[in-house]
Short mmCIF file of C-alpha atoms and ligand atoms in Angstrom, two decimals:
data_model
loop_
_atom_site.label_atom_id
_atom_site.label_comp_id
_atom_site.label_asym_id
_atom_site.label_seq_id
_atom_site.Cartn_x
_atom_site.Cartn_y
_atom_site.Cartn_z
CA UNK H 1 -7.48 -52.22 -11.61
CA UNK H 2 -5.24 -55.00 -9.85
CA UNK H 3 -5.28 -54.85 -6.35
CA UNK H 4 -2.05 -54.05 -5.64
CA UNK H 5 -3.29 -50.82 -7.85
CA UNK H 6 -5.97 -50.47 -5.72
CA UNK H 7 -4.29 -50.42 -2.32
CA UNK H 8 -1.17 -47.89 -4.22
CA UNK H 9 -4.30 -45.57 -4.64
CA UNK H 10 -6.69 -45.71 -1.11
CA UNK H 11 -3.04 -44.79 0.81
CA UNK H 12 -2.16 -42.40 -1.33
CA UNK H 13 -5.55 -41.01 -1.08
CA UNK H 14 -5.39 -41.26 2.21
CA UNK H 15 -2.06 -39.49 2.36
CA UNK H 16 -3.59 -36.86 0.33
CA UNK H 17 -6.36 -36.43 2.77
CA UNK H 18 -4.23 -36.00 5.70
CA UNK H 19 -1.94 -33.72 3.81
CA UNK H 20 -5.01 -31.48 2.55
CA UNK H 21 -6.12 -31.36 6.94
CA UNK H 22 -2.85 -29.96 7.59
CA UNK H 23 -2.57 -27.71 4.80
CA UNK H 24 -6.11 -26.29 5.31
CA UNK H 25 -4.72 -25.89 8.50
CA UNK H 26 -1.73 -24.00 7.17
CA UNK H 27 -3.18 -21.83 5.08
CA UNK H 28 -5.96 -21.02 7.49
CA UNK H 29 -3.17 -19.99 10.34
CA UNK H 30 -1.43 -18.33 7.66
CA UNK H 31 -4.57 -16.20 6.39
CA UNK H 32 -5.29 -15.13 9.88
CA UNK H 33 -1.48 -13.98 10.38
CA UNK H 34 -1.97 -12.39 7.79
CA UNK H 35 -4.92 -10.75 7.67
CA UNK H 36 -3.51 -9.39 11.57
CA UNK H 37 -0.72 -7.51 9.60
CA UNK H 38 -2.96 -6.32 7.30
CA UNK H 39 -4.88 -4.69 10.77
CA UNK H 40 -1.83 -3.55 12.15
CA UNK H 41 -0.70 -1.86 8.86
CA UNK H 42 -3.43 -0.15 8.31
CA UNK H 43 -3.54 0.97 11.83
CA UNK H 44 -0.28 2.30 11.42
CA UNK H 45 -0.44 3.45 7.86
CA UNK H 46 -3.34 5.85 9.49
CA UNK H 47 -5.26 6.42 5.83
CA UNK H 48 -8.60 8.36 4.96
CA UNK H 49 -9.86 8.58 1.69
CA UNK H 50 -12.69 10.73 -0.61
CA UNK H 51 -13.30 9.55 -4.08
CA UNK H 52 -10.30 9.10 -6.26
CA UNK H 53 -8.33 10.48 -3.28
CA UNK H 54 -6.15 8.75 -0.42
CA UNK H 55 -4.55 10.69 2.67
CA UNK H 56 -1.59 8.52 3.93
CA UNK H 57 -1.08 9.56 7.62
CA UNK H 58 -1.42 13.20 8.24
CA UNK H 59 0.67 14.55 11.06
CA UNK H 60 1.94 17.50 12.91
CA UNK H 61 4.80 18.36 15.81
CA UNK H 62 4.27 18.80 18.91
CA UNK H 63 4.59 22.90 19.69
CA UNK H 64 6.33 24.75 22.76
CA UNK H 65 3.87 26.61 25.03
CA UNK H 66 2.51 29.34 23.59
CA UNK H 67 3.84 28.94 20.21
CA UNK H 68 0.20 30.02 18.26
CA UNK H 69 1.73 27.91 14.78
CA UNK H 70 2.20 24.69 13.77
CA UNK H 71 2.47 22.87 10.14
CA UNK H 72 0.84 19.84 9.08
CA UNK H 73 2.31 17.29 6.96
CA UNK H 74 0.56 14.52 4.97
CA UNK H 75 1.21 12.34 1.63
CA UNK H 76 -1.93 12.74 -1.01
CA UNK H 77 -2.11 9.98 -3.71
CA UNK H 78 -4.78 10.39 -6.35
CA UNK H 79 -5.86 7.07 -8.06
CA UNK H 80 -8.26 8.83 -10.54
CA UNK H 81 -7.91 10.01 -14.12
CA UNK H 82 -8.00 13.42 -13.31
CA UNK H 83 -5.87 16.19 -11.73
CA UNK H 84 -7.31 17.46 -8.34
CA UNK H 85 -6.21 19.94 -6.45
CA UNK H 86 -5.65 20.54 -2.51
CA UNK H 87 -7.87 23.85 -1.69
CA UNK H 88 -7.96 24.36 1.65
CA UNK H 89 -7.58 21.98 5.53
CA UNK H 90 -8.97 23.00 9.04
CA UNK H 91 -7.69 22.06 12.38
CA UNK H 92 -9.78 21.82 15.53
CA UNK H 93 -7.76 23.99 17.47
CA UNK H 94 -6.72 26.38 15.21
CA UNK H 95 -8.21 29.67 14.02
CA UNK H 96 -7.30 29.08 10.84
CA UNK H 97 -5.23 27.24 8.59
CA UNK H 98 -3.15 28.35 5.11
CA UNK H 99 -1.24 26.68 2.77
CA UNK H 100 1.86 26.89 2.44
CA UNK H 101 5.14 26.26 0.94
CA UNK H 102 9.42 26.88 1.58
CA UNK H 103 11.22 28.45 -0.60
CA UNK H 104 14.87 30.41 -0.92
CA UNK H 105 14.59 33.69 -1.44
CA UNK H 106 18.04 35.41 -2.05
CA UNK H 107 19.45 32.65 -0.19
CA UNK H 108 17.30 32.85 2.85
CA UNK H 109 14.54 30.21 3.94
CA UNK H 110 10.55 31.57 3.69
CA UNK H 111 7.63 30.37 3.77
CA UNK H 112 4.78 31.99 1.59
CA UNK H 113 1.16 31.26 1.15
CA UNK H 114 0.36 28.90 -1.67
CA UNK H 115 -1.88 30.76 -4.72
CA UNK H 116 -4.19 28.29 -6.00
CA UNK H 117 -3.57 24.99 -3.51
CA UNK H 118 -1.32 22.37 -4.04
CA UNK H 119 -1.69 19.76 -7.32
CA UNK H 120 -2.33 16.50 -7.03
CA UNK H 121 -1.75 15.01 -10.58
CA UNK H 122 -4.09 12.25 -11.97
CA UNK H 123 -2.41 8.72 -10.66
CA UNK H 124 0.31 10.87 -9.48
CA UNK H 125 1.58 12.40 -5.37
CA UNK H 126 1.87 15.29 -3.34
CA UNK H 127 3.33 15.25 -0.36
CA UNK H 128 3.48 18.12 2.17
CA UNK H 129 6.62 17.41 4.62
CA UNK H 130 8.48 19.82 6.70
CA UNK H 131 10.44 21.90 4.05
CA UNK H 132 8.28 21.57 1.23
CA UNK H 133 4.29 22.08 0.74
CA UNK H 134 2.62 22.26 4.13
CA UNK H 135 -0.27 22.94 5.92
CA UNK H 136 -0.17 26.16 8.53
CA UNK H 137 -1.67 26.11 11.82
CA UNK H 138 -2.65 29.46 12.82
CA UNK H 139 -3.71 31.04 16.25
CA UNK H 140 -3.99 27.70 17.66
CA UNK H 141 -5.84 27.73 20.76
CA UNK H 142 -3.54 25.34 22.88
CA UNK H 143 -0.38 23.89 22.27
CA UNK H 144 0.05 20.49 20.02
CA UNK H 145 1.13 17.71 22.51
CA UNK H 146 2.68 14.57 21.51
CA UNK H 147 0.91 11.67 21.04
CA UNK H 148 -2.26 13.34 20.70
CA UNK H 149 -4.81 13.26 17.81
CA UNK H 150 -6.41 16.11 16.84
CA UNK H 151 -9.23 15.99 13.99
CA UNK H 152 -8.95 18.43 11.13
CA UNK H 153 -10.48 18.26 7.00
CA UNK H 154 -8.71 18.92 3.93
CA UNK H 155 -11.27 20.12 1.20
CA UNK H 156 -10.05 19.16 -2.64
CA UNK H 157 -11.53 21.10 -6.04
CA UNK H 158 -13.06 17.89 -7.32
CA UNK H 159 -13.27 15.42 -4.30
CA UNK H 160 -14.72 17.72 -1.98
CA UNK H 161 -14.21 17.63 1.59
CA UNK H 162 -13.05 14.56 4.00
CA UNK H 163 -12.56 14.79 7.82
CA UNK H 164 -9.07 13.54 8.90
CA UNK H 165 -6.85 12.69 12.19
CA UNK H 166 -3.52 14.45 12.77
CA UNK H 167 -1.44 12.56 15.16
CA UNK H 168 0.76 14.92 17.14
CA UNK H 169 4.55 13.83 17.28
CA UNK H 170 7.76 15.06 18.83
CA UNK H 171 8.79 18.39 18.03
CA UNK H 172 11.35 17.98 15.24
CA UNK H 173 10.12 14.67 14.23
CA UNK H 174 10.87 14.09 10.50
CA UNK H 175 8.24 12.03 8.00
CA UNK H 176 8.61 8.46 9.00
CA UNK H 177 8.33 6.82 5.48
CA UNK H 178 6.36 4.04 6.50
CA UNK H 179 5.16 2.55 3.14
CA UNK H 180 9.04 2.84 1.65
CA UNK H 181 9.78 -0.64 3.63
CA UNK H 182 12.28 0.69 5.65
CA UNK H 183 12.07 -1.58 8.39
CA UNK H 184 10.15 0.58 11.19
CA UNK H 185 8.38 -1.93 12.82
CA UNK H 186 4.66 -0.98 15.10
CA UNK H 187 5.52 0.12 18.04
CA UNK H 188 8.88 1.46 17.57
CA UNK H 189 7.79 5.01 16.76
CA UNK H 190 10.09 7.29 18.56
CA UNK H 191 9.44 8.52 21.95
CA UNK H 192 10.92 11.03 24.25
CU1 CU F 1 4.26 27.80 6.88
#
């Protein structure tokens, strides 16, 4: 190696060195940004899961004073190879709770019990959402207030039984579609 060689290499070694100090750096910073997004997503995203089965962020609405109803709304994603099936939920303050889905019959709006629980097809969604599948609060034993959370359990055929949160929005609040990327950002939920 000539020395001219030589020197060409130590500074670029050196370079390198300083270079790897500040990317280290980087990609330390950048791992703990991200890795706070990945808290406050998953704070936000408000999940549970039992076996094969994920619960993206169950929810109700709020409920006027002595209203004794109330639905509650959730997504269901099954990652396993095999169908399950939603059976039955409770709610803490509730008597009871059905199942139940909306439906036009003879051009007016009903809801009916659900025979059988709702499907959750292997690698495949349900979602229960205001005018669709829901869950029914009965006899509840004091109103829903916003911005509460109020624990409940869904119970699936195969999975069996997980305990879950219900966060109480506004009355008339519509799903929020938080993992569609549609720009909500944490702490812009709505308020009144
Ligand atoms: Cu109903």
């Amino acid at each position: 190696m000539t020395l001219q060689a030589f020197r060409k290499q130590s500074a670029s070694s050196r370079l390198f060195r300083s270079f790897t100090g500040i990317e280290q750096r980087i990609a330390i910073a950048t791992l703990a940004i991200g890795l706070l997004f990945v808290g406050v997503d998953a704070a936000r995203a408000h999940e549970f899961k039992i076996g094969a089965i994920e619960i993206e962020h169950p929810w109700s609405r709020a409920t006027p004073p002595g209203a004794k109803v109330g639905g509650g709304y959730l997504v269901i994603a099954n990652d396993g190879d095999s169908d399950d099936t939603l059976v039955a939920a409770t709610l803490e303050s509730a008597g009871r709770t059905e199942i139940h889905q909306m439906s036009v019959d003879n051009g007016v709006m009903k809801m009916r019990p659900v025979e059988g629980g709702i499907a959750v097809p292997a690698h495949g969604k349900a979602e229960l959402a205001p005018n669709g599948f829901h869950l029914m609060f009965m006899d509840l034993k004091q109103p829903l207030k916003q911005g509460e959370k109020v624990k409940g359990t869904l119970t699936f055929a195969k999975a069996g039984t997980v305990d879950v949160v219900f966060e109480i929005d506004a009355i008339g609040a519509m799903p929020k579609h938080e993992h569609h990327g549609d720009g909500d950002m944490p702490g812009m939920k709505m308020e009144n």
